[in-house]
PDB file of C-alpha atoms in Angstrom:
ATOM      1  CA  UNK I  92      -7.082 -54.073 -10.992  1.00  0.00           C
ATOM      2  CA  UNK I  93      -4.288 -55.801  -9.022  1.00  0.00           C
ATOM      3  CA  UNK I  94      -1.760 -57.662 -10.970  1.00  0.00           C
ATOM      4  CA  UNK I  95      -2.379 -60.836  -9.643  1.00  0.00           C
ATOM      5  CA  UNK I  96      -5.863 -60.573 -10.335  1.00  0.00           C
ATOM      6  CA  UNK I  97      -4.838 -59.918 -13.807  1.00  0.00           C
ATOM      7  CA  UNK I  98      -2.473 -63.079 -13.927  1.00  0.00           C
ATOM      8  CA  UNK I  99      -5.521 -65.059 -12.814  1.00  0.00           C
ATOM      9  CA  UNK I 100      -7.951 -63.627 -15.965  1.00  0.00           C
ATOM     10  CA  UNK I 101      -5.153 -64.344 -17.824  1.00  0.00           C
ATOM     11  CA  UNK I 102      -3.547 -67.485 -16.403  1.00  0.00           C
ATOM     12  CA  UNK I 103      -0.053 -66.137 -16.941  1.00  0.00           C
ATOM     13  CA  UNK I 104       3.244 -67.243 -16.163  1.00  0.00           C
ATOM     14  CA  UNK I 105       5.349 -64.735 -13.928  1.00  0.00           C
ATOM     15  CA  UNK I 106       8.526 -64.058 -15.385  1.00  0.00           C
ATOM     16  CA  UNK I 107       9.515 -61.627 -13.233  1.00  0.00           C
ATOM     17  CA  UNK I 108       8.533 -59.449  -9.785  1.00  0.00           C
ATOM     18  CA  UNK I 109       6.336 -61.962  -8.058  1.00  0.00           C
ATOM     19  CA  UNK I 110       7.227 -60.250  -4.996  1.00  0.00           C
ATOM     20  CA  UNK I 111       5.083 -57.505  -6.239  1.00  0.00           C
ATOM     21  CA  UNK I 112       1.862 -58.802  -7.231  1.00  0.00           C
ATOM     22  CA  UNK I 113      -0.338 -56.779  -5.167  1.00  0.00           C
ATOM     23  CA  UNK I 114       0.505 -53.862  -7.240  1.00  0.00           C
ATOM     24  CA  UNK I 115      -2.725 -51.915  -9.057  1.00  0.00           C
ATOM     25  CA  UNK I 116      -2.961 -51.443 -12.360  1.00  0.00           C
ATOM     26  CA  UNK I 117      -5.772 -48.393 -13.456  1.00  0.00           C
ATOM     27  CA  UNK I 118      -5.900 -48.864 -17.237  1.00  0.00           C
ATOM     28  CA  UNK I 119      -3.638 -50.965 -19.918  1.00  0.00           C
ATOM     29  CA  UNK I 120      -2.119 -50.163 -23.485  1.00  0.00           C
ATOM     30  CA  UNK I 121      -1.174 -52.921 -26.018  1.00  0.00           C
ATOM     31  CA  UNK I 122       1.093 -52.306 -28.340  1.00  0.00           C
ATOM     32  CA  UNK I 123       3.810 -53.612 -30.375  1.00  0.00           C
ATOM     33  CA  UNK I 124       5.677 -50.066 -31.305  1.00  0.00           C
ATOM     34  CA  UNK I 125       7.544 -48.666 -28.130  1.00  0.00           C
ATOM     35  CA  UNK I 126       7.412 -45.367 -29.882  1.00  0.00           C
ATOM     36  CA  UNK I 127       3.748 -45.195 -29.589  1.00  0.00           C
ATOM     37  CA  UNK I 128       4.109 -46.337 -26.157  1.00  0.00           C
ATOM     38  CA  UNK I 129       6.094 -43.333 -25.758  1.00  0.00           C
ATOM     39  CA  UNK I 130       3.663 -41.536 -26.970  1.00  0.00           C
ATOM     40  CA  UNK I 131       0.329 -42.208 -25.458  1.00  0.00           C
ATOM     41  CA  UNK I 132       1.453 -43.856 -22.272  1.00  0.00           C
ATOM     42  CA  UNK I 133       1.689 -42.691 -18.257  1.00  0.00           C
ATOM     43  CA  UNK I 134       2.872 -44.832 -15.399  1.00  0.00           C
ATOM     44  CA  UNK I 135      -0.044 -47.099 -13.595  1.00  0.00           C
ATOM     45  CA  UNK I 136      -0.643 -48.667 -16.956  1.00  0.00           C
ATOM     46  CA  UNK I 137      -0.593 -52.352 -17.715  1.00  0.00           C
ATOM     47  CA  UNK I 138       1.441 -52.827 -21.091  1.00  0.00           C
ATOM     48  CA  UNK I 139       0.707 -56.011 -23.356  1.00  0.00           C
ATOM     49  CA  UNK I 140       3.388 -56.179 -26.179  1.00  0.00           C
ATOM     50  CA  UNK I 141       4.670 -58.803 -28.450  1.00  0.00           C
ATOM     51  CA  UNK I 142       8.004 -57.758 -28.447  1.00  0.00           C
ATOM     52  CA  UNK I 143      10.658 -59.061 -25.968  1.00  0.00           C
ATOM     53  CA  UNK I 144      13.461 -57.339 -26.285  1.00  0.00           C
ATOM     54  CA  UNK I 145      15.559 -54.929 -24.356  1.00  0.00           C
ATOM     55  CA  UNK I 146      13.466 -51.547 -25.896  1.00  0.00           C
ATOM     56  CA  UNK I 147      10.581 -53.084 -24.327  1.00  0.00           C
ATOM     57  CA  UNK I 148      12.272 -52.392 -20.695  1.00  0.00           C
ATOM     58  CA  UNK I 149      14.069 -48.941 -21.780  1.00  0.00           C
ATOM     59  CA  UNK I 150      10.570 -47.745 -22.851  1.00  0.00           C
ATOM     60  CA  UNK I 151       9.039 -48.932 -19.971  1.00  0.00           C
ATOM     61  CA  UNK I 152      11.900 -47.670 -17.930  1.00  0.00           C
ATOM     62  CA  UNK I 153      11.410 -43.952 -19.148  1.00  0.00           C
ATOM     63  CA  UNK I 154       7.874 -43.935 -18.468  1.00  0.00           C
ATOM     64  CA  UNK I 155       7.756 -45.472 -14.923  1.00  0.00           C
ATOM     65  CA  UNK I 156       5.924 -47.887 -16.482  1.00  0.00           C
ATOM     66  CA  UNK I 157       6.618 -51.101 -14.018  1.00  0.00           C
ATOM     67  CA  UNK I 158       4.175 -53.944 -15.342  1.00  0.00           C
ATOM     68  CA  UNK I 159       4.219 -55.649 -18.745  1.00  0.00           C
ATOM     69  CA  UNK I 160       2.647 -58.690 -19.931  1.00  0.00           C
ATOM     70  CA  UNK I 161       4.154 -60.436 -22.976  1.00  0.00           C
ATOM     71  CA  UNK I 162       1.992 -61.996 -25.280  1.00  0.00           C
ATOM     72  CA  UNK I 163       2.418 -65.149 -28.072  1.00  0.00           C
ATOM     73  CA  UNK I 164       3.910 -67.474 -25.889  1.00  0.00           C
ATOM     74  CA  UNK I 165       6.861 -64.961 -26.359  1.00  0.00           C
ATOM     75  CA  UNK I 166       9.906 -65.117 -23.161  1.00  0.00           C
ATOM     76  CA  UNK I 167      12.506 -62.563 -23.056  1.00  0.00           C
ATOM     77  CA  UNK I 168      15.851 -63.852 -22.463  1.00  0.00           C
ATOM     78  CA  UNK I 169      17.733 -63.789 -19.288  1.00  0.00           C
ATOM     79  CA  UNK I 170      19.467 -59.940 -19.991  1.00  0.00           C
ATOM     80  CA  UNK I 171      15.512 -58.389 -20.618  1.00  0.00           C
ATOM     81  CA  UNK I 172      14.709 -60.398 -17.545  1.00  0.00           C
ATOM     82  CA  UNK I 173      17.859 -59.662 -15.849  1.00  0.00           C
ATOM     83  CA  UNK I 174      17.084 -55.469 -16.408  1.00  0.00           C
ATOM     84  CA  UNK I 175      13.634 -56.022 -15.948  1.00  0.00           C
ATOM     85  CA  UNK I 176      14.250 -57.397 -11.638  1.00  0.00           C
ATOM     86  CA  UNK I 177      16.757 -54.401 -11.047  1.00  0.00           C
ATOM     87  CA  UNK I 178      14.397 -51.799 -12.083  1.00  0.00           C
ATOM     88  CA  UNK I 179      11.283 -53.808  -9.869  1.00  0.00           C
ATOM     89  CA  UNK I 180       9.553 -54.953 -13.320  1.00  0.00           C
ATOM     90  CA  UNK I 181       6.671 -57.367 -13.097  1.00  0.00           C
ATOM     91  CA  UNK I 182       6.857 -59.330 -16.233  1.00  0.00           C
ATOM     92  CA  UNK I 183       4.516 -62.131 -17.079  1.00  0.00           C
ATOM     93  CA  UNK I 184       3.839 -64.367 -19.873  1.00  0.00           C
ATOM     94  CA  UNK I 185       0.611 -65.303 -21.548  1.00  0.00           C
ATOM     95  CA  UNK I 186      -0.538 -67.965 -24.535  1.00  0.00           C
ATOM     96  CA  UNK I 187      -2.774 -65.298 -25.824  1.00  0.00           C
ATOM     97  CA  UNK I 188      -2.733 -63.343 -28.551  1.00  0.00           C
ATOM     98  CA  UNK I 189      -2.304 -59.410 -27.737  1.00  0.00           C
ATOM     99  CA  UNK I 190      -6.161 -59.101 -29.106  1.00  0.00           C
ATOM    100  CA  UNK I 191      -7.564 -61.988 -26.555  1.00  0.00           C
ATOM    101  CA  UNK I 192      -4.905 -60.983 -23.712  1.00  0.00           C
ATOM    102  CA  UNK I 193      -6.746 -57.471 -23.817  1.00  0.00           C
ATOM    103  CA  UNK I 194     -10.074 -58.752 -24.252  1.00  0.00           C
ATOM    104  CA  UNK I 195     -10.131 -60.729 -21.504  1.00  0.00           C
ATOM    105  CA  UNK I 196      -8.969 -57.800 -19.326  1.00  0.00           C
ATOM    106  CA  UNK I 197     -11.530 -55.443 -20.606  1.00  0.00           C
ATOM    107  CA  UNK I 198     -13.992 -57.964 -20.493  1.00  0.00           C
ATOM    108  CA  UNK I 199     -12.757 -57.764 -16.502  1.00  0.00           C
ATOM    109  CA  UNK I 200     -13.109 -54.290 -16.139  1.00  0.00           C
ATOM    110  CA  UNK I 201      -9.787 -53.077 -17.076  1.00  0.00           C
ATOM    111  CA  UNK I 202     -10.352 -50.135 -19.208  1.00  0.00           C
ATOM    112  CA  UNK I 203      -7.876 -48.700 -22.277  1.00  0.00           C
ATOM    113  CA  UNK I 204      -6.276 -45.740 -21.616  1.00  0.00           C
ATOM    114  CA  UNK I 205      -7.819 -42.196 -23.243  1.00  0.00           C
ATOM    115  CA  UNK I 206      -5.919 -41.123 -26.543  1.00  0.00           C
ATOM    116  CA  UNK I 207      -6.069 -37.001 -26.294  1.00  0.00           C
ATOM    117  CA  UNK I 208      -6.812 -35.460 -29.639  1.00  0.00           C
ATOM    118  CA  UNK I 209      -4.651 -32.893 -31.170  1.00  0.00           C
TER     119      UNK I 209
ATOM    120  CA  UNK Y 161      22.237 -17.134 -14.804  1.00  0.00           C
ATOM    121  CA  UNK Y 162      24.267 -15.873 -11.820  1.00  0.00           C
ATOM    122  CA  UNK Y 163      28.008 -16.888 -11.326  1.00  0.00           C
ATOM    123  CA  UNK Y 164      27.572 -19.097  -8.255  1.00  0.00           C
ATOM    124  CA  UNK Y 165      24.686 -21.310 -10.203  1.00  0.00           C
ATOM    125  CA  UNK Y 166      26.538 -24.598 -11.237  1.00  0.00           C
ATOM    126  CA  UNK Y 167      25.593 -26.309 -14.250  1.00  0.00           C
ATOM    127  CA  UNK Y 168      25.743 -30.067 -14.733  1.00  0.00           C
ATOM    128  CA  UNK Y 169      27.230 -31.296 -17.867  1.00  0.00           C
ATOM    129  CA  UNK Y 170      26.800 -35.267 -18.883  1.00  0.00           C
ATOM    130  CA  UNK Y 171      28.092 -36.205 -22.207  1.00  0.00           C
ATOM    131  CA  UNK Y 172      27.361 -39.780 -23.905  1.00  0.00           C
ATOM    132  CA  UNK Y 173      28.486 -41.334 -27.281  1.00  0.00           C
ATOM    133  CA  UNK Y 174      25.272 -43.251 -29.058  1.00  0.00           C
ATOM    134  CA  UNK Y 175      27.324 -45.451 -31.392  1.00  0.00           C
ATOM    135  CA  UNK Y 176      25.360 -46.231 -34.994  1.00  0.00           C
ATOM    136  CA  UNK Y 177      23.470 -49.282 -34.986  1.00  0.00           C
ATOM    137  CA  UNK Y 178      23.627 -50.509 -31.164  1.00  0.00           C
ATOM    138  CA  UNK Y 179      20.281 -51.441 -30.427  1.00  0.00           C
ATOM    139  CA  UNK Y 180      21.720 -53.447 -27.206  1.00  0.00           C
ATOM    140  CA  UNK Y 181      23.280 -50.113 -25.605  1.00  0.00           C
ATOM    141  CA  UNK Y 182      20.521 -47.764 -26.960  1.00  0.00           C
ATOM    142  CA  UNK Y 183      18.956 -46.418 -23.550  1.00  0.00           C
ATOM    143  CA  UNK Y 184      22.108 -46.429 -21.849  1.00  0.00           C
ATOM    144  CA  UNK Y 185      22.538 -42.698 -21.634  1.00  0.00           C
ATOM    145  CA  UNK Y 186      18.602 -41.181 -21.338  1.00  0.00           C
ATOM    146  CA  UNK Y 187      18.957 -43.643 -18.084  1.00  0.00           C
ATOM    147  CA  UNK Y 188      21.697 -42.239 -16.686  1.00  0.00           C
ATOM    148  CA  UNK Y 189      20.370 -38.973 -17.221  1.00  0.00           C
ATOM    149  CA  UNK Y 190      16.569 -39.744 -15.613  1.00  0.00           C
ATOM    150  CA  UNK Y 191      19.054 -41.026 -13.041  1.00  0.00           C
ATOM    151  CA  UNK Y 192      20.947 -38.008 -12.186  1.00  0.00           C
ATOM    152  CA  UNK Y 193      17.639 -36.126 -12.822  1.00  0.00           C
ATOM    153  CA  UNK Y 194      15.922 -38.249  -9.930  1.00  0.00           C
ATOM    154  CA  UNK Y 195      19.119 -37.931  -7.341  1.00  0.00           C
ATOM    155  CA  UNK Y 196      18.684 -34.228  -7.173  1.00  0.00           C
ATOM    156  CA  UNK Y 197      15.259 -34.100  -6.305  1.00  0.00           C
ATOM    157  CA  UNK Y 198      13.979 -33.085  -9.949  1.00  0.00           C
ATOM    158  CA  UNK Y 199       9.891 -33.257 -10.129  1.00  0.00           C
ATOM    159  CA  UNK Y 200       9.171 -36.511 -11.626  1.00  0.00           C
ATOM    160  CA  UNK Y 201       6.637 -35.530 -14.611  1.00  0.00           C
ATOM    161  CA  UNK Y 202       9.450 -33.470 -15.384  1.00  0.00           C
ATOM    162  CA  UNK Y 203      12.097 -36.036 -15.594  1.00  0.00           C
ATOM    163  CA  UNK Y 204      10.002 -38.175 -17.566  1.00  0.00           C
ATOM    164  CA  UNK Y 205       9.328 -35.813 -20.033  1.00  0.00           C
ATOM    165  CA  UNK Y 206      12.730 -35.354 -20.620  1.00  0.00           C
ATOM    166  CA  UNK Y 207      13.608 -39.199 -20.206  1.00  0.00           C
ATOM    167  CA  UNK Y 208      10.994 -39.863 -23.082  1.00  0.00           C
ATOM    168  CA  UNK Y 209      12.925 -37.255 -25.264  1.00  0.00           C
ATOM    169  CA  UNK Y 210      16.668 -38.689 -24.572  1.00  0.00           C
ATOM    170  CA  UNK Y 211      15.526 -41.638 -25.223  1.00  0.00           C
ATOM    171  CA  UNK Y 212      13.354 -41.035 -28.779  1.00  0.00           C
ATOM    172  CA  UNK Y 213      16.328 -39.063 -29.714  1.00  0.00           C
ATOM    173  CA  UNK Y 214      19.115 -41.709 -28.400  1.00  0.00           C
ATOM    174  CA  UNK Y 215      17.347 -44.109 -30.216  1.00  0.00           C
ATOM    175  CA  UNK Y 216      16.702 -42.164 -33.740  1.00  0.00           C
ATOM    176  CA  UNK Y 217      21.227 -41.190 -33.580  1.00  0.00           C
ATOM    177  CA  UNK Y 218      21.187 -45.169 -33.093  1.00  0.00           C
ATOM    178  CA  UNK Y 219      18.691 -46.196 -36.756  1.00  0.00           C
ATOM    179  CA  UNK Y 220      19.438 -43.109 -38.960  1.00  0.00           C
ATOM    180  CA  UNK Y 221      22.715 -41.841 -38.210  1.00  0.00           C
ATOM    181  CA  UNK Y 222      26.556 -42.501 -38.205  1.00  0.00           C
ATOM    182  CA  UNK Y 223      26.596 -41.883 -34.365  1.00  0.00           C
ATOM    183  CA  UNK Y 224      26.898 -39.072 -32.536  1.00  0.00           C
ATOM    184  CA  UNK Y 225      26.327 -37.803 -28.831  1.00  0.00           C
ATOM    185  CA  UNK Y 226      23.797 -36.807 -26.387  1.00  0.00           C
ATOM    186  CA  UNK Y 227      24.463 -33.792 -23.736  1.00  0.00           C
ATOM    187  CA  UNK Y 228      22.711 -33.093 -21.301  1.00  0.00           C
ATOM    188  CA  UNK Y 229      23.073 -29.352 -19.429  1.00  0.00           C
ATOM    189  CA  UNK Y 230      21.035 -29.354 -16.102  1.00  0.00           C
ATOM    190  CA  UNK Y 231      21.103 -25.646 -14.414  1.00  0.00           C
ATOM    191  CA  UNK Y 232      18.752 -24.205 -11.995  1.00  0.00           C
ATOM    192  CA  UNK Y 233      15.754 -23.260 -14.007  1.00  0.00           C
ATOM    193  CA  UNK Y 234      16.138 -25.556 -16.775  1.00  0.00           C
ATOM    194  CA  UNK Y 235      17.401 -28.707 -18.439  1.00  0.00           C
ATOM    195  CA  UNK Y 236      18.860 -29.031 -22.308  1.00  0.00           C
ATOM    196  CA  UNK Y 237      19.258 -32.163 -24.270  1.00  0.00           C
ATOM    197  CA  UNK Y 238      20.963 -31.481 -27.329  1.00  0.00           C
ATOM    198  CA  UNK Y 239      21.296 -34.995 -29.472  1.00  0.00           C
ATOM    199  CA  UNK Y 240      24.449 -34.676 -32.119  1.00  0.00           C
ATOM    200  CA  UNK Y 241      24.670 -36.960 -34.828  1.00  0.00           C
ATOM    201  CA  UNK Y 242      26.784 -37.419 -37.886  1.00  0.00           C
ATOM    202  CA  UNK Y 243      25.540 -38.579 -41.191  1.00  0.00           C
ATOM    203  CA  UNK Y 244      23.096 -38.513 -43.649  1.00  0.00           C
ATOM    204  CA  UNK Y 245      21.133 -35.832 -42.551  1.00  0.00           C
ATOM    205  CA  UNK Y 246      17.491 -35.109 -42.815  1.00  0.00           C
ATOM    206  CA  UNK Y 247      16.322 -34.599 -46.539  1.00  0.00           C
ATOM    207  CA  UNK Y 248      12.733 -32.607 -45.366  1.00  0.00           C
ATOM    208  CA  UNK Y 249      12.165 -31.473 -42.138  1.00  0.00           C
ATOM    209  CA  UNK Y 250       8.516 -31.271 -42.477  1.00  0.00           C
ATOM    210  CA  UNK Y 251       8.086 -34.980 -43.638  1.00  0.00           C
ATOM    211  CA  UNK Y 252      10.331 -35.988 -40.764  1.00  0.00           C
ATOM    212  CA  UNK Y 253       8.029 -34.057 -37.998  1.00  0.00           C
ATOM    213  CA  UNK Y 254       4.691 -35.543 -39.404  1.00  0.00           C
ATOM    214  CA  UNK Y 255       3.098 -38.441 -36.904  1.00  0.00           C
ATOM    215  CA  UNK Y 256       3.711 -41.635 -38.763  1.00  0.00           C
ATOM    216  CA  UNK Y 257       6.291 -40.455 -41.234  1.00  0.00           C
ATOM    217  CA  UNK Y 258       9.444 -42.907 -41.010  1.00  0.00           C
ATOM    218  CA  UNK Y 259      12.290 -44.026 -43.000  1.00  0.00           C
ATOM    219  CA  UNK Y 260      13.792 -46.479 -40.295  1.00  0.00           C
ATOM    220  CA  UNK Y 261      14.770 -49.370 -41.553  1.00  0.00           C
ATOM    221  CA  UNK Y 262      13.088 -52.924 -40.676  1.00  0.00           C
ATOM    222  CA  UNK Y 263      15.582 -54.032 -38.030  1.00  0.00           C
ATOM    223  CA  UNK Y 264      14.559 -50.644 -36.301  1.00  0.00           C
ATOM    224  CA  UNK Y 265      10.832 -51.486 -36.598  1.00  0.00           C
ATOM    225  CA  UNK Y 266      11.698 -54.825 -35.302  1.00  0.00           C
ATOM    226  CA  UNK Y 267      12.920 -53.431 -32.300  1.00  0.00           C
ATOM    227  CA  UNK Y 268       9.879 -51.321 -31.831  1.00  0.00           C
ATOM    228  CA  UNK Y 269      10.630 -48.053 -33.486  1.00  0.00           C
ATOM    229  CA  UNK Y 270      10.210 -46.601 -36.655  1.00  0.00           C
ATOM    230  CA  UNK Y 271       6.450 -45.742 -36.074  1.00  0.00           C
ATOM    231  CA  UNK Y 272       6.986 -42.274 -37.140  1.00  0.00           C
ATOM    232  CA  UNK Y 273       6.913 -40.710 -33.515  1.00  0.00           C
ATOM    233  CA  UNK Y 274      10.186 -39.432 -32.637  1.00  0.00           C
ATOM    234  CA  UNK Y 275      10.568 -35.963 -33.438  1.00  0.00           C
ATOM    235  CA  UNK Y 276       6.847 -35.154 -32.841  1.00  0.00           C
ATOM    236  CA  UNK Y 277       7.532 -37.138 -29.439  1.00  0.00           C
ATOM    237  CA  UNK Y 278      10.686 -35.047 -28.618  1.00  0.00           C
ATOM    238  CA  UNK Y 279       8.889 -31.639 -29.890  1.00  0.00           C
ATOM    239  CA  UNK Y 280       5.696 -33.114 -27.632  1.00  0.00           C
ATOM    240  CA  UNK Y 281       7.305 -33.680 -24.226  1.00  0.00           C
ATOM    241  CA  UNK Y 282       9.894 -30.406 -24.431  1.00  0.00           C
ATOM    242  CA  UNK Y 283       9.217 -26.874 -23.739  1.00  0.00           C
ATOM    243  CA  UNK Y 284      11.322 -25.443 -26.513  1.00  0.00           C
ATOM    244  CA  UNK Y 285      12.295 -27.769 -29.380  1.00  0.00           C
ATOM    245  CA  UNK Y 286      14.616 -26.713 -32.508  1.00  0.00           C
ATOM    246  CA  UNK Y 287      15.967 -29.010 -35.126  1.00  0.00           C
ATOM    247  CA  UNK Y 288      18.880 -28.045 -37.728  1.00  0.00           C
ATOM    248  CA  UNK Y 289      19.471 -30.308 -40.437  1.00  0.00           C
ATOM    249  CA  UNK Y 290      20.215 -30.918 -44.247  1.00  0.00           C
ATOM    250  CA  UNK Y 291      20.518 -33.902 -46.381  1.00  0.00           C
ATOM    251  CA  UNK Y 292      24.167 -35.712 -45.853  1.00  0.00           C
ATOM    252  CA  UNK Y 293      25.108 -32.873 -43.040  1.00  0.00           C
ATOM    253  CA  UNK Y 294      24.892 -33.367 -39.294  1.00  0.00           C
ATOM    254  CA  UNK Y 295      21.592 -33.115 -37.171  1.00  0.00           C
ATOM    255  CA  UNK Y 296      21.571 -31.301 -34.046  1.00  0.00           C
ATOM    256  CA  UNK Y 297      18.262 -31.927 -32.285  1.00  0.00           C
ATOM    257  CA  UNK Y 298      17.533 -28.773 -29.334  1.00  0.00           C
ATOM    258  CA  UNK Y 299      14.900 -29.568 -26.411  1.00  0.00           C
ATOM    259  CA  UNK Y 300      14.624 -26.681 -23.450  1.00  0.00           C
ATOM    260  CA  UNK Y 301      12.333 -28.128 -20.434  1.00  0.00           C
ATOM    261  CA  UNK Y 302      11.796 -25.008 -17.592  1.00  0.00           C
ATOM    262  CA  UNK Y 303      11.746 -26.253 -14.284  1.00  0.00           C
TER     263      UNK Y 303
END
């Protein structure tokens, strides 16, 4: 799915990286613990998190993750923002709540990503 | 390792409590890991682990240091920290298992990942630690 499909389903506010909307995203993760993000996630995913502060972009940062859509209402400030733009981070902001944000995505054909068992 | 091999050395102090600078170092590492041409599953293994480990030296400890040693065939990141200590070894490696405290789980952490994470993503992983004595965390990754 591109992103700016995704804004569309969503109707999100970009926050940051419109310049790169015609990114793809293949599957998404939402989350509110960076360590499980760390955990489970690969680049080419779309995270949806509650959190807005400057873990949010390390974690993302370590993965190659490049795409994260804050939900609540929640904004980072300016210095998450700031971080986000120099490492070419499309951040967007959504009303929803992290359940409806990924339910409407799925509902579009944006799958989860596959937890491996031990 | 032959003589002529060089081996990078990059040193960084994690101070005790900085949530705002925890990061700093595992990016400058993936950083230096990227310039010279490292394979990039391989660098983000190894950013995932800095970082998990940058960030536990930053909730549980008194601060410490990360070092990373990048020779030809492999890369170490050994993550120093003084303080308490870890009081069981096996609690601390079991998915889930946490003691971080709540402005750590604010931030995102304390989900009980970080040493499975770290033992996850490296090649060789070794841990040496007692209650109120320092914890040195070992991770090997071949390249």
């Amino acid at each position: 799915m591109l992103l700016r499909e995704a804004k569309e389903i969503l109707g999100a506010e970009i926050l940051s990286g419109d310049e790169y909307m015609d990114r793809s995203v293949e599957v998404a993760f939402s989350c509110d613990l960076m360590s499980d993000v760390l955990a489970f996630v690969d680049d080419k995913v779309l995270l949806l998190t509650g959190l807005t502060n400057l873990q949010v972009i390390r974690t993302a940062e370590m993965l190659d993750l490049s795409n994260i859509v804050f939900v609540r209402g929640k904004r980072p400030n300016e210095e998450v923002c700031r971080l986000a733009k120099e490492k070419k981070m499309v951040l967007m902001g959504v009303k929803h709540t992290l359940f409806e944000a990924s339910g409407l995505l799925y509902k579009n054909g944006l799958n989860g990503i596959k937890i491996e068992g031990d | 390792m032959a003589e002529t091999e060089k081996t990078i050395k990059l040193e960084y102090e994690v101070g005790k409590e900085e949530f705002s600078k925890a990061g700093i170092a595992s990016s400058n590492i993936k950083k230096v890991l990227n310039q010279i041409g490292i394979d990039s599953t391989i660098v983000r293994r190894v950013a995932i682990a800095a970082y998990e480990s940058e960030i536990n030296i930053v909730i549980h400890s008194e601060g410490g240091k990360i070092i990373a040693e990048i020779s030809h065939d492999r890369i170490i990141i050994v993550a120093h920290d003084k303080g308490k200590g870890i009081e069981n070894i096996e609690n601390a490696m079991t998915k889930g298992f946490s003691t971080a405290s709540n402005e750590a789980r604010e931030m995102g952490f304390g989900a009980g990942m970080g040493l499975p994470n770290m033992k996850r993503t490296s090649d060789q992983f070794s841990i040496e630690s007692s209650k109120g004595s320092d914890t040195i965390v070992e991770m090997i990754f071949n390249i």
